[in-house]
Structure formats: structure tokens, C-alpha cells
PDB file of C-alpha atoms in Angstrom:
ATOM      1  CA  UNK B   1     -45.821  37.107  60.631  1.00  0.00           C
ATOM      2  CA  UNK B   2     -46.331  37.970  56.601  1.00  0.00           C
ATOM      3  CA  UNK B   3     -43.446  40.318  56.902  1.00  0.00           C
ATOM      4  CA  UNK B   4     -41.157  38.094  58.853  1.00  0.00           C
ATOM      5  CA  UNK B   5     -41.788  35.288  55.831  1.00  0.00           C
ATOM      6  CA  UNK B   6     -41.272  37.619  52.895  1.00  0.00           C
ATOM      7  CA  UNK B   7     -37.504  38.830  55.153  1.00  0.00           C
ATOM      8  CA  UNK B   8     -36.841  35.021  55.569  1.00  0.00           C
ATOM      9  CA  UNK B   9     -36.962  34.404  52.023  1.00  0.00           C
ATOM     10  CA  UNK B  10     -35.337  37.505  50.640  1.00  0.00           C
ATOM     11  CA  UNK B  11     -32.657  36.753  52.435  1.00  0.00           C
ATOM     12  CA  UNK B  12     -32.557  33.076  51.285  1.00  0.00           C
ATOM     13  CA  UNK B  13     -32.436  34.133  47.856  1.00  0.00           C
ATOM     14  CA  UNK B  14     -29.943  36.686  48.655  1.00  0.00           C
ATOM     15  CA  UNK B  15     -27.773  34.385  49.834  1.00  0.00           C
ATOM     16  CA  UNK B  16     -28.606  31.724  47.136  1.00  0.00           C
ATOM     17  CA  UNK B  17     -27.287  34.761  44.640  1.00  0.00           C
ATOM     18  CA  UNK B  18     -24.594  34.885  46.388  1.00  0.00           C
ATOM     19  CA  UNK B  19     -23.004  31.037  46.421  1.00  0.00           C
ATOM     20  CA  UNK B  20     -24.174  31.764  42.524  1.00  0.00           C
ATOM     21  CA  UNK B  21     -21.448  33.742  42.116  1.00  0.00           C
ATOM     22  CA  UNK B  22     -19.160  31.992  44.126  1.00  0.00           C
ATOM     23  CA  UNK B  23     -20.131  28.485  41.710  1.00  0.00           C
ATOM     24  CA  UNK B  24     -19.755  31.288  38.122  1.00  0.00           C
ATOM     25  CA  UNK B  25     -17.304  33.351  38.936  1.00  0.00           C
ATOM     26  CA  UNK B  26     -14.675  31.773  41.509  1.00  0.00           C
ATOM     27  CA  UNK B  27     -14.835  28.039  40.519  1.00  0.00           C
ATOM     28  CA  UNK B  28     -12.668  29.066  37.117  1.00  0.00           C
ATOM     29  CA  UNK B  29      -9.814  30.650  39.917  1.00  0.00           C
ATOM     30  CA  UNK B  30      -7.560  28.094  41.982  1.00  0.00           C
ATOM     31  CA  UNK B  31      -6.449  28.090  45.626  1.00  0.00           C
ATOM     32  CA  UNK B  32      -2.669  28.399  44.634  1.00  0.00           C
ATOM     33  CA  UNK B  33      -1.166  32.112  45.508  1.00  0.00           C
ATOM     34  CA  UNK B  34       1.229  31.734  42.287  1.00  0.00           C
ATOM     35  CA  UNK B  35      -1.645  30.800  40.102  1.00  0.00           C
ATOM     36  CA  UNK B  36      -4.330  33.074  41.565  1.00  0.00           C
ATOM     37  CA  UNK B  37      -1.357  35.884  40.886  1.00  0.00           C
ATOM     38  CA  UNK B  38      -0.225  34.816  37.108  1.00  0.00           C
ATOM     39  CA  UNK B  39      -2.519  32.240  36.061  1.00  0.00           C
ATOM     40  CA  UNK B  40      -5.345  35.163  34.136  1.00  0.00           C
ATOM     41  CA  UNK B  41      -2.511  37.107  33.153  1.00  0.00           C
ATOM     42  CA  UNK B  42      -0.108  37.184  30.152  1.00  0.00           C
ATOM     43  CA  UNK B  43       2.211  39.384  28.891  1.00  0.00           C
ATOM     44  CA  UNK B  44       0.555  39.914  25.403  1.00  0.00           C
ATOM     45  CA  UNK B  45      -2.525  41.357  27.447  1.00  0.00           C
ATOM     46  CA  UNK B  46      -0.297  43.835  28.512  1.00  0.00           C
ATOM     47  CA  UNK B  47       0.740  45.367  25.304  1.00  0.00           C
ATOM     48  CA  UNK B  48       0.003  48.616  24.375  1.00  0.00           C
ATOM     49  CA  UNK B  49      -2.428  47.633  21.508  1.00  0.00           C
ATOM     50  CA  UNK B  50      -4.665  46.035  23.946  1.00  0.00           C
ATOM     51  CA  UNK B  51      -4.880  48.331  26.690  1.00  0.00           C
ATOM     52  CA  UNK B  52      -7.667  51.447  27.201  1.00  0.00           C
ATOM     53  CA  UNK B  53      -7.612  53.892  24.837  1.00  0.00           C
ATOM     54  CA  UNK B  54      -6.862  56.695  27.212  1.00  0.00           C
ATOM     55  CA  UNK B  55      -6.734  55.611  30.947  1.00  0.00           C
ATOM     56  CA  UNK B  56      -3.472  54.999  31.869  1.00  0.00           C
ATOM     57  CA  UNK B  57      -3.996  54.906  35.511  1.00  0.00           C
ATOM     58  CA  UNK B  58      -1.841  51.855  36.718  1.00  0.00           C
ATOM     59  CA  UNK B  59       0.106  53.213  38.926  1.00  0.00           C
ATOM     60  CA  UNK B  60      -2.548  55.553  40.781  1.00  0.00           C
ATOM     61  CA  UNK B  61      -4.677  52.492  41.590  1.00  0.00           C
ATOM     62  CA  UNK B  62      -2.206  50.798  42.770  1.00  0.00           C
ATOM     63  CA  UNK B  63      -2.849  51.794  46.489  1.00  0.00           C
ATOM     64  CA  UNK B  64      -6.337  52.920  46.419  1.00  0.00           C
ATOM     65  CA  UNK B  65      -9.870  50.467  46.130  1.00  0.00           C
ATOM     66  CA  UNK B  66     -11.562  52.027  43.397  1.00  0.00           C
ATOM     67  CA  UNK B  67     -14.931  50.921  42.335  1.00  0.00           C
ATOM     68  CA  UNK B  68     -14.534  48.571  39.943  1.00  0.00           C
ATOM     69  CA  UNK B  69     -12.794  46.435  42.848  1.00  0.00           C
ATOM     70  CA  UNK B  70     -15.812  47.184  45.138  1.00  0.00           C
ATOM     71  CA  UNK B  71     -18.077  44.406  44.472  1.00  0.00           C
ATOM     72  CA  UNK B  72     -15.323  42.026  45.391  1.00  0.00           C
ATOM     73  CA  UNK B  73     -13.845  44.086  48.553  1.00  0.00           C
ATOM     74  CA  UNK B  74     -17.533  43.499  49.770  1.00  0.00           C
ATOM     75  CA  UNK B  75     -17.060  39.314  49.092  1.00  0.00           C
ATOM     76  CA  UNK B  76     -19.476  38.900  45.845  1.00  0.00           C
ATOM     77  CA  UNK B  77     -16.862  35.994  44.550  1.00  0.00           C
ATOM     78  CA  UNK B  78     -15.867  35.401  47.957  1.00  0.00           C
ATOM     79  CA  UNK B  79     -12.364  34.118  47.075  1.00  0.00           C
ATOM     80  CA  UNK B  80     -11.298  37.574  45.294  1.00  0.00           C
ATOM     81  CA  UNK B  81     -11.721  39.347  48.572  1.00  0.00           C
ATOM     82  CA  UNK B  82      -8.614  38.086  49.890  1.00  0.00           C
ATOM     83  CA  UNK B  83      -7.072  38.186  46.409  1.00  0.00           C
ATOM     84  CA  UNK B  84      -8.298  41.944  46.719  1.00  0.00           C
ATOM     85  CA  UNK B  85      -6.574  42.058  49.902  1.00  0.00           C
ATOM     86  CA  UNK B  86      -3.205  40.253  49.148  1.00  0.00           C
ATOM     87  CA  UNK B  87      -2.753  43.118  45.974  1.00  0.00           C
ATOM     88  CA  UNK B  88      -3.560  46.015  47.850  1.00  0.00           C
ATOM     89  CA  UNK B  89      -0.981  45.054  51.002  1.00  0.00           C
ATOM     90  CA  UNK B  90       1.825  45.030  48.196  1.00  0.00           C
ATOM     91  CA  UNK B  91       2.531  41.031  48.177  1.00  0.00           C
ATOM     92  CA  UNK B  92       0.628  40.597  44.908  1.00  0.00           C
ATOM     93  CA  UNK B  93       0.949  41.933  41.431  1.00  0.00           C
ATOM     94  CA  UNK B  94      -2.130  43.696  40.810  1.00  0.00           C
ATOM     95  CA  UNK B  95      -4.512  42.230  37.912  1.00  0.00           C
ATOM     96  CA  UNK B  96      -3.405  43.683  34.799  1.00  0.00           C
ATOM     97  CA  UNK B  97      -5.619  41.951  32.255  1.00  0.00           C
ATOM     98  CA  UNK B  98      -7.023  38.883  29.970  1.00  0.00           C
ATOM     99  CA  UNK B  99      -9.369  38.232  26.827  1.00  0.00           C
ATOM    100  CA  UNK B 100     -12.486  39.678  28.189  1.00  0.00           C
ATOM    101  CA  UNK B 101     -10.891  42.907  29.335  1.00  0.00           C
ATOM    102  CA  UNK B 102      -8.743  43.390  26.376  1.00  0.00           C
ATOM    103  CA  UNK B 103     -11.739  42.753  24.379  1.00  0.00           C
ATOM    104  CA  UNK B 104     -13.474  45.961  26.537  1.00  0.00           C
ATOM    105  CA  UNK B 105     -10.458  47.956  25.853  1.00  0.00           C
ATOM    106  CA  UNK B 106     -10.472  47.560  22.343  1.00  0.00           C
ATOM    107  CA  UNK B 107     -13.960  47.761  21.692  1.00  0.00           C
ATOM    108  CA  UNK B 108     -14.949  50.641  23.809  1.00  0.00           C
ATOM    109  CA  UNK B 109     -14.068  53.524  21.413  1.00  0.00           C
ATOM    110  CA  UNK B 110     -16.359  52.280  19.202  1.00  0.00           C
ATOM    111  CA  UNK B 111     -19.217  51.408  21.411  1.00  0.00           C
ATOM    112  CA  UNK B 112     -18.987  55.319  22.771  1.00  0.00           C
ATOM    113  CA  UNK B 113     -19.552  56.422  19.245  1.00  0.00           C
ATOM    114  CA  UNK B 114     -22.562  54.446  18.851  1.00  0.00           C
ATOM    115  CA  UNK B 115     -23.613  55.313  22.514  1.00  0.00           C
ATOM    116  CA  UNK B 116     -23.540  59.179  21.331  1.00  0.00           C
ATOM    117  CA  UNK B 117     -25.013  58.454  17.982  1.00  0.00           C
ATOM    118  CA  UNK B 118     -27.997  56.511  20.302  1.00  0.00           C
ATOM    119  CA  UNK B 119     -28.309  59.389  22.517  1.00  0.00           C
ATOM    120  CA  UNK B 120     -27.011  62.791  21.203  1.00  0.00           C
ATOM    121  CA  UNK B 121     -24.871  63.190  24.422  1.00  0.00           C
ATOM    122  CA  UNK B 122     -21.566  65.070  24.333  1.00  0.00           C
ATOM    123  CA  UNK B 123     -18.799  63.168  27.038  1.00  0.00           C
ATOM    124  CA  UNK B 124     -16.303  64.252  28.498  1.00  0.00           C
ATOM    125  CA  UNK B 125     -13.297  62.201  29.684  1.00  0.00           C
ATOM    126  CA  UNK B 126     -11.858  63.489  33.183  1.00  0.00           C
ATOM    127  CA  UNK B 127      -8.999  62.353  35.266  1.00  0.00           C
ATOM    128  CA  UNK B 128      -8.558  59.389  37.636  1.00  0.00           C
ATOM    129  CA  UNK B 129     -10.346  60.600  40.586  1.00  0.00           C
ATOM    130  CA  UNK B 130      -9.865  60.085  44.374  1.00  0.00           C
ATOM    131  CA  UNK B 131     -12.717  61.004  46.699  1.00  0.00           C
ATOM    132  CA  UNK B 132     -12.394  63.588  49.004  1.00  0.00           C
ATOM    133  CA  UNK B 133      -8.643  63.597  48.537  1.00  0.00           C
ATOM    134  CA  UNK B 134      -7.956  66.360  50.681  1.00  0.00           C
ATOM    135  CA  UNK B 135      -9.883  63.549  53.847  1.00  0.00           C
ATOM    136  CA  UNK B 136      -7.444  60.951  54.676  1.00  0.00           C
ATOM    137  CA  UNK B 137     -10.355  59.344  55.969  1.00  0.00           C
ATOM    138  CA  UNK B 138     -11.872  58.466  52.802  1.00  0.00           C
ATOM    139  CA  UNK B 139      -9.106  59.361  49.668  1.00  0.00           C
ATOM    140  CA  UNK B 140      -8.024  55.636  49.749  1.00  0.00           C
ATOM    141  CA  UNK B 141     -11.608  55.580  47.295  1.00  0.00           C
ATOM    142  CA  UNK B 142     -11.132  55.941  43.738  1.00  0.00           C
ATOM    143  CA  UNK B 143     -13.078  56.273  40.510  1.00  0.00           C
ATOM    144  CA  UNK B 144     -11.777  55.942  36.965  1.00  0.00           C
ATOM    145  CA  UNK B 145     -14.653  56.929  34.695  1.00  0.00           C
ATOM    146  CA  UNK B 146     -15.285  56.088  31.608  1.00  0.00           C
ATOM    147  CA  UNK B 147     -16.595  59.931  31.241  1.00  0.00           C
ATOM    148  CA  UNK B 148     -19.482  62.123  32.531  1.00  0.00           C
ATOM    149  CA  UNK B 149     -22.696  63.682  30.677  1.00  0.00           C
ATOM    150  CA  UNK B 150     -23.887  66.808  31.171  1.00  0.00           C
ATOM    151  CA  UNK B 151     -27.426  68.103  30.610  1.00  0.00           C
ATOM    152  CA  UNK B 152     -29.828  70.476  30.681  1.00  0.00           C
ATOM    153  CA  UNK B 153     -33.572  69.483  31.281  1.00  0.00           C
ATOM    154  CA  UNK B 154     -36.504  72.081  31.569  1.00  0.00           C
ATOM    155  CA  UNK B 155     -33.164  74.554  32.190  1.00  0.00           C
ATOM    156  CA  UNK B 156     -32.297  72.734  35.323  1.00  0.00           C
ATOM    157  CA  UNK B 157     -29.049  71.043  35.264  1.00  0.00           C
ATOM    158  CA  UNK B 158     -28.543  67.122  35.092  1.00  0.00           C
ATOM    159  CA  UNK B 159     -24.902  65.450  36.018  1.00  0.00           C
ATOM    160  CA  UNK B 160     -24.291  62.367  34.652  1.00  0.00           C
ATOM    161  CA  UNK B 161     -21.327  59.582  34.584  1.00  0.00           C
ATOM    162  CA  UNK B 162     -21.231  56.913  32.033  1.00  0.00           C
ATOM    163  CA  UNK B 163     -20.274  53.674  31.670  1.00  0.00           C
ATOM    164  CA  UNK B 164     -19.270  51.204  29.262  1.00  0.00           C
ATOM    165  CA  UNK B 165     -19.206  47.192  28.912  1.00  0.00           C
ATOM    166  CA  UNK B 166     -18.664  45.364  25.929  1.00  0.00           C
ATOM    167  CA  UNK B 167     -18.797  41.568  27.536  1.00  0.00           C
ATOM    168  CA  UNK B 168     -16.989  38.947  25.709  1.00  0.00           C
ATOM    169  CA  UNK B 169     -19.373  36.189  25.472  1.00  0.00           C
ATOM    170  CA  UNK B 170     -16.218  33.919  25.863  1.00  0.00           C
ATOM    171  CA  UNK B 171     -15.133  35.069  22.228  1.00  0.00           C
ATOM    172  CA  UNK B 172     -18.330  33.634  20.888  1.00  0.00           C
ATOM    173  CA  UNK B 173     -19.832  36.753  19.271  1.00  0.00           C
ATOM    174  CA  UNK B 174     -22.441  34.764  17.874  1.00  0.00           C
ATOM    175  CA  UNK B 175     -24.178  34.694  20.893  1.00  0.00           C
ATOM    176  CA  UNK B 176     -23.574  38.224  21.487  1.00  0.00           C
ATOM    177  CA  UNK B 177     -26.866  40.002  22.620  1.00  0.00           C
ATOM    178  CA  UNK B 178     -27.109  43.427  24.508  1.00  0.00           C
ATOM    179  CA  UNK B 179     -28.288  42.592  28.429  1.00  0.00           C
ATOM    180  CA  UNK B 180     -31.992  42.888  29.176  1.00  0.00           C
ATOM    181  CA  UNK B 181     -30.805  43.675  32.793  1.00  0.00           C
ATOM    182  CA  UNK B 182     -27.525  44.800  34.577  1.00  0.00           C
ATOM    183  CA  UNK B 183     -26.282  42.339  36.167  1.00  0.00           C
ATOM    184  CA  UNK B 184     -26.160  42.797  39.931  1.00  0.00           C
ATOM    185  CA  UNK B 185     -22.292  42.400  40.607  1.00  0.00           C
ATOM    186  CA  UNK B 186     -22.151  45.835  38.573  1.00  0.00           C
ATOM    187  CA  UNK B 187     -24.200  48.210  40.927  1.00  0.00           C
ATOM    188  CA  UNK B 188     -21.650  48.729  43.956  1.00  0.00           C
ATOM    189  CA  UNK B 189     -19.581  49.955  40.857  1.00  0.00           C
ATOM    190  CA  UNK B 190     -21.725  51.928  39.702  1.00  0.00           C
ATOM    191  CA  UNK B 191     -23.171  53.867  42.993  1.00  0.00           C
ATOM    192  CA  UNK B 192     -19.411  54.199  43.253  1.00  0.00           C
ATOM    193  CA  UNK B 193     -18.481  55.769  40.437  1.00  0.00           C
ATOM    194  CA  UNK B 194     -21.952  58.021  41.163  1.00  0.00           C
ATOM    195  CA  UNK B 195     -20.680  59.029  44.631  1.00  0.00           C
ATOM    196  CA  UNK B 196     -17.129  59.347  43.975  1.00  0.00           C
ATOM    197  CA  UNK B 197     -17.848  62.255  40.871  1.00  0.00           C
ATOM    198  CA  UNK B 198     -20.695  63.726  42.605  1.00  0.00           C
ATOM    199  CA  UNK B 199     -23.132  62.605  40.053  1.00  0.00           C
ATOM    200  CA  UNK B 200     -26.784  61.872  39.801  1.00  0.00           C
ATOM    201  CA  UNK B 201     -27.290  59.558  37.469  1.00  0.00           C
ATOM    202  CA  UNK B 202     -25.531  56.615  35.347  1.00  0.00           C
ATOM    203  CA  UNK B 203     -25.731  55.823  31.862  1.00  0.00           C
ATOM    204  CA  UNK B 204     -24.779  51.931  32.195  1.00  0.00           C
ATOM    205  CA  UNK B 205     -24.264  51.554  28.116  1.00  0.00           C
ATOM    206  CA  UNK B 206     -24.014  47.878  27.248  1.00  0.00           C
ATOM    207  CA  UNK B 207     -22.145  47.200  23.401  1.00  0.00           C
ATOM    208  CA  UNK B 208     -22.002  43.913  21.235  1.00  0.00           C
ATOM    209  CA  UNK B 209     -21.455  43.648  17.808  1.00  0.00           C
ATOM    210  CA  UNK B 210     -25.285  42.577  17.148  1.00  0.00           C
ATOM    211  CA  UNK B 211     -26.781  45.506  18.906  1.00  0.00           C
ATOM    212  CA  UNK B 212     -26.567  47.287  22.467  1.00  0.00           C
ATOM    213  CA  UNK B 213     -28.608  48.253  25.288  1.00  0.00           C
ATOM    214  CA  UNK B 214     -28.914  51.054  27.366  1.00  0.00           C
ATOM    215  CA  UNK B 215     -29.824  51.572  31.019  1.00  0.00           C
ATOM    216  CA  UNK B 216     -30.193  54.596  33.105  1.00  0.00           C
ATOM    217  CA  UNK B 217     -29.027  54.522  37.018  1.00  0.00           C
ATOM    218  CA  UNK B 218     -29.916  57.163  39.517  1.00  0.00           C
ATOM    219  CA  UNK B 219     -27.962  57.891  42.651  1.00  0.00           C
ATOM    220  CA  UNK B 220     -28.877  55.935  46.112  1.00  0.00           C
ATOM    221  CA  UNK B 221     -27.762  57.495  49.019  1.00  0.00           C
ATOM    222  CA  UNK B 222     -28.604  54.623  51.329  1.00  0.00           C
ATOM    223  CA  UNK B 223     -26.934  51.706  49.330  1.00  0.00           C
ATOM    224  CA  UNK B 224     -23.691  54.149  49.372  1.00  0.00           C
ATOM    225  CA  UNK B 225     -23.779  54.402  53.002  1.00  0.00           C
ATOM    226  CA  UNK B 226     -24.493  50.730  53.180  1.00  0.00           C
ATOM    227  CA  UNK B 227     -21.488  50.215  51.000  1.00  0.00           C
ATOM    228  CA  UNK B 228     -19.509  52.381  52.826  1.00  0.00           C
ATOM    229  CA  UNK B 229     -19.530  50.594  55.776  1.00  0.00           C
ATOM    230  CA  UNK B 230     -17.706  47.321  54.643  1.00  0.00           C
ATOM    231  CA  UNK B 231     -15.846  49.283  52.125  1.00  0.00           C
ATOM    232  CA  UNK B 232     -14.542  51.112  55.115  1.00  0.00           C
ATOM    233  CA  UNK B 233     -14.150  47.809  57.197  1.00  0.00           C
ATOM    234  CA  UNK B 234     -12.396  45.795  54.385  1.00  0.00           C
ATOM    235  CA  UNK B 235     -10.083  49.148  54.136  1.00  0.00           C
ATOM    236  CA  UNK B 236      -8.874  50.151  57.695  1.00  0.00           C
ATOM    237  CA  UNK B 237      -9.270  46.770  59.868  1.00  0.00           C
ATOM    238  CA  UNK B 238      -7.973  44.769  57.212  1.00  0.00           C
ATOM    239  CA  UNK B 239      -5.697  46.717  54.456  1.00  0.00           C
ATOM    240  CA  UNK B 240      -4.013  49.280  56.288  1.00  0.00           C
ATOM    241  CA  UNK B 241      -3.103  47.392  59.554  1.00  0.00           C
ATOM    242  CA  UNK B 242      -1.591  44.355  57.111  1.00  0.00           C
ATOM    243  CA  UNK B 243       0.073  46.837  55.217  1.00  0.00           C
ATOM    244  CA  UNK B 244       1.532  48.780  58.218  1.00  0.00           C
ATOM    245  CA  UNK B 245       2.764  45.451  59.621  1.00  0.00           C
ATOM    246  CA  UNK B 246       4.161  45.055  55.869  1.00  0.00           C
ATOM    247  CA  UNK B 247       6.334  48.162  56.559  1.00  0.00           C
ATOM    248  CA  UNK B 248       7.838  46.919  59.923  1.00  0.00           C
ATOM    249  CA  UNK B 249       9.446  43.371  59.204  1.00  0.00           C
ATOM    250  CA  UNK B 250       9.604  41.277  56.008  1.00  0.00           C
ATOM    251  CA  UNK B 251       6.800  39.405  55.072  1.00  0.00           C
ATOM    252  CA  UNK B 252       7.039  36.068  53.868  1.00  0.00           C
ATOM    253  CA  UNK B 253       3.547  34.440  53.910  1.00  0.00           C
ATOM    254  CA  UNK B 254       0.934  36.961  54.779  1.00  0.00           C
ATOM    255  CA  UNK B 255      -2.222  34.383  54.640  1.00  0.00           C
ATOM    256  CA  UNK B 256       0.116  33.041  57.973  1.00  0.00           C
ATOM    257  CA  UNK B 257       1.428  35.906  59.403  1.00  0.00           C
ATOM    258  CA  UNK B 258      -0.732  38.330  59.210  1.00  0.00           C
ATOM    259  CA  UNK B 259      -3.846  36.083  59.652  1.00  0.00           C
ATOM    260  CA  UNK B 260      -5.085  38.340  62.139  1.00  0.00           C
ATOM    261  CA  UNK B 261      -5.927  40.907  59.449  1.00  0.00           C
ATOM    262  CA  UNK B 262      -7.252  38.383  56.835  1.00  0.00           C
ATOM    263  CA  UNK B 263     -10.340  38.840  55.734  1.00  0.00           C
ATOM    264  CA  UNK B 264     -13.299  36.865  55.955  1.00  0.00           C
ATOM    265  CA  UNK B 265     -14.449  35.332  52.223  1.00  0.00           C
ATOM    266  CA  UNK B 266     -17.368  37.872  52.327  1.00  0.00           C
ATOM    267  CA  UNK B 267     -18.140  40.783  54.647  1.00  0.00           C
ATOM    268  CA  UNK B 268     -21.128  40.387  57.095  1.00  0.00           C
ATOM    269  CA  UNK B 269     -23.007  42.800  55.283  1.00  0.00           C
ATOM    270  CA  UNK B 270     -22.855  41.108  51.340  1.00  0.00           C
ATOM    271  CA  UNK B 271     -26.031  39.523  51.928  1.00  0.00           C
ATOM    272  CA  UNK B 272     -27.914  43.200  52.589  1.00  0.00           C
ATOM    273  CA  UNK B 273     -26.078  44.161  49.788  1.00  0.00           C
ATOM    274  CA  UNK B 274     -26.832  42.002  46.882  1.00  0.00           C
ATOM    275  CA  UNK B 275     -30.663  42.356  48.254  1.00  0.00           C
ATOM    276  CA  UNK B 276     -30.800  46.302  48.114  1.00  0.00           C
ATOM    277  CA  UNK B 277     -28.141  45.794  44.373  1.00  0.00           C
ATOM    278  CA  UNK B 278     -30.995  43.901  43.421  1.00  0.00           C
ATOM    279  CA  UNK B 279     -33.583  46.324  44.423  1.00  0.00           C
ATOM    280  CA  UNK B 280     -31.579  48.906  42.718  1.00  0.00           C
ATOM    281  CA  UNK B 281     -31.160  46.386  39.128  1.00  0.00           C
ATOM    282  CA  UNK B 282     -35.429  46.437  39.367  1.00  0.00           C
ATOM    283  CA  UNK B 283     -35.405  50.140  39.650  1.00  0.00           C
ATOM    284  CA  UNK B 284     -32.695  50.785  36.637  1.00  0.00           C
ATOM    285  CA  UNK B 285     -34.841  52.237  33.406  1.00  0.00           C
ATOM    286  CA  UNK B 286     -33.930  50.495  29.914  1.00  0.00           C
ATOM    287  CA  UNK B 287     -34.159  53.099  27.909  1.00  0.00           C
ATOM    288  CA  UNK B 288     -33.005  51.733  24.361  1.00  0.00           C
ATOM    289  CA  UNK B 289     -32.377  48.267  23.328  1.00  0.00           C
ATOM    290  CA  UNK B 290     -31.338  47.576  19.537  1.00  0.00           C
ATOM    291  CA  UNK B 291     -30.580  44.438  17.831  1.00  0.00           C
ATOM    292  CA  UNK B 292     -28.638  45.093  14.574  1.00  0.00           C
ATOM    293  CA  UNK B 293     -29.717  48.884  14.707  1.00  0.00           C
ATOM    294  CA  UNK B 294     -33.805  47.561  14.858  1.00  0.00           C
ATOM    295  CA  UNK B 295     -34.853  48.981  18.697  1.00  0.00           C
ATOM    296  CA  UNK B 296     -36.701  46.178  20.290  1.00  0.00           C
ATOM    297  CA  UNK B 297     -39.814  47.396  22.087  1.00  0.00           C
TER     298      UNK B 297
END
């Protein structure tokens, strides 16, 4: 009976983690199409001073669910998984930007330098990339990286993908401390980004002007093929049937007419998971944390 207990209560406070996002995250959106489309965006975060310093991949993501979109094609904020859905079936415009991603954008050139200053690592910078792209099966996945590592330990050869936040703190840089822990809406990114280059590790590199932190990832096979599954469901019983149907007649109010393909606010499988993310944000290795260049033990 133990073991039945300790299931009953991880999944409790799975799904407790769960409405927490839903309270955080989706309480600051609104129920109105036209304001869930416009209302984060502005032109001024689209100009060119404000946008990554060298991924200009617009236009390639446009049609694909790459992994930075995974954690809400799975129902995390349970609200953006229809918002998800409504972008990728063409009827709206696709996120393009406010404060706290400009604030990434601008900031991330110089939170690599420190990042290789920290670690010694050389990075490369490779193209968007779509998994298995010659499988129509599964090149509707996409990565764009913010580069890969490569290594060489005891002369055996370590692959590596890295990737950068710089969180905005709301503007208030005061408060602005490196994480102690990645938070756990972060890890279907990341085993994403791991899968979709073929890597085996992550360096999850956290920057704020006070100090950063720095956490290392490995690979999980069985959370990607977890994932995978309502990745996969989200994709070809929701997307692609809407977006066929899209292609046939004109579409005037998809949430009506093509209710049959909406999807659910979260997928039946969120609640397994945010338990194994979680599992997987216990297993991830802080490897340097330093307040105003002072590492903290």
C-alpha cells in the first residue's frame, strides 16, 4: 500500500504544479482571440535592434513545433495550447516578441562570453534544424539552438548543446539573481533541443547582471519518448487535420468550426510529464554559481 500512497501524492503535487502554472503564467493572458493575438506584442519589439543576434529563423518556424513551443503543445499553461494551436493552423500571427524576450535577445551575446570565460568551451552556432527531415513522420520537429559544445574527455568524445536565459525579473534587475534550479517548464525544451541535434548533454547557462549560474543536463531517452507521444498527438490529430480542413473552405472561426480538432487545455499525459521534468530538474548538476564574479559554494 506504501507505494500506492507515495503514486497518490506525486501525482497530487504534479497536478498542484500544474494549476501553478496555469495561476503564474496564464492569468496575465485574456480569453479574447484579438488580444491573446496582439495584446504581448508591439511593433518596437520587432525592430531589428531588439531581435537575436544571429537567428533569423521566422519564417522556418512558422510551420513546424520546435522546442521552445513544446512545454506548451503538451498544456503546461493550459490556455497557450490552443493559442499554440490557433498559430500553427495559419489563423494566428505567430508570437513575435515583448520585454522579457527582447531583453534575452539583447543580452545573450554577452552572457555567451561570460559563459565561455566560466567554462573554456569553444561554441559553435549551427543552422535552424528540423529532425529527421528527410521522415515526414517526424520533420514537423524543430530545434533552433543557441549552439553546441564539443569535447574531448579521457580522449572519448562528448556532444554538447547549449543554452541560454537571461530572465527579466520584470525589468527589476535589482532583484536579479542566477536560478538555484531550472525551472521545470524548461526541460521538455531542453530534452528537445538534446534529441533534435543528437546530443548528450545540455549546458542550461543562466545570465543576470549580478552573477549567473550554470547547470549541466544529460540526455533522457524515456522522457523523449514520453514527450513524443503528445507532441505527436497535439501534431497529427489536432494541427494537421485543422490545417488540412484550413486548405479546403475558408475559415472564419476555427474555435467553432473546427472544434472537432481543438485541443484539450492540457494533454492527458502533462501530469506524467511535469513529474518525470521534475525528476529530471533533481537530477540536473549545478556546476558553477557566481554572484558578482564571487562562486557561491
Amino acid at each position: 500500500m506504501l507505494w500506492q500512497i507515495d503514486e497518490r501524492l506525486c501525482w497530487n503535487r504534479s497536478e498542484a504544479i500544474i494549476r501553478h502554472f496555469d495561476d503564474a503564467h496564464v492569468q496575465r493572458r485574456t480569453n479574447s482571440i484579438s488580444e491573446i493575438a496582439f495584446g504581448e506584442t508591439h511593433h518596437i519589439y520587432q525592430s531589428s535592434s531588439l531581435q537575436h543576434w544571429f537567428k533569423n529563423w521566422q519564417e522556418q518556424r512558422k510551420y513546424k513545433l520546435t522546442a521552445s513551443t513544446f512545454a506548451g503543445a503538451i498544456g503546461l499553461w493550459p490556455r497557450r495550447r490552443v493559442q499554440l494551436w490557433l498559430e500553427k493552423i495559419g489563423y494566428l500571427h505567430p508570437f513575435t516578441g515583448n520585454m522579457a524576450t527582447c531583453w534575452n535577445n539583447i543580452k545573450e551575446e554577452e552572457a555567451l562570453e561570460r559563459y565561455k570565460l566560466i567554462t573554456g568551451n569553444s561554441v559553435g552556432f549551427p543552422e535552424f534544424q528540423v529532425y529527421r527531415d528527410t521522415d515526414p513522420e517526424y520533420d514537423w520537429l524543430a530545434a533552433s539552438p543557441d549552439g553546441t559544445v564539443e569535447q574531448v574527455v579521457y580522449e572519448l568524445s562528448s556532444r554538447g548543446v547549449l543554452e541560454i536565459k537571461c530572465p527579466y525579473f520584470d525589468g527589476n534587475m535589482k532583484k536579479a539573481r542566477p536560478w538555484t534550479r531550472i525551472p521545470l517548464h524548461y526541460i521538455p525544451q531542453a530534452q528537445g533541443l538534446l534529441e533534435i541535434l543528437d546530443r548528450d548533454w545540455m549546458d542550461f547557462y543562466v545570465w543576470t547582471p549580478n552573477g549567473s549560474s550554470l547547470f549541466r543536463v544529460d540526455r533522457d531517452e524515456e522522457y523523449w519518448n514520453l514527450l513524443k507521444v503528445a507532441l505527436s498527438d497535439f501534431w497529427w490529430n489536432h494541427v494537421h487535420p485543422a490545417r488540412e480542413e484550413c486548405l479546403k473552405r475558408v475559415i472564419t472561426d476555427p474555435l467553432y468550426e473546427l472544434r472537432e480538432f481543438r485541443p484539450a487545455a492540457r494533454h492527458e499525459l502533462s501530469v506524467d510529464i511535469v513529474y518525470e521534468s521534475k525528476r529530471l530538474v533533481d537530477e540536473a548538476k549545478l556546476m558553477v554559481r557566481e554572484i558578482h564574479g564571487k562562486i557561491q559554494d
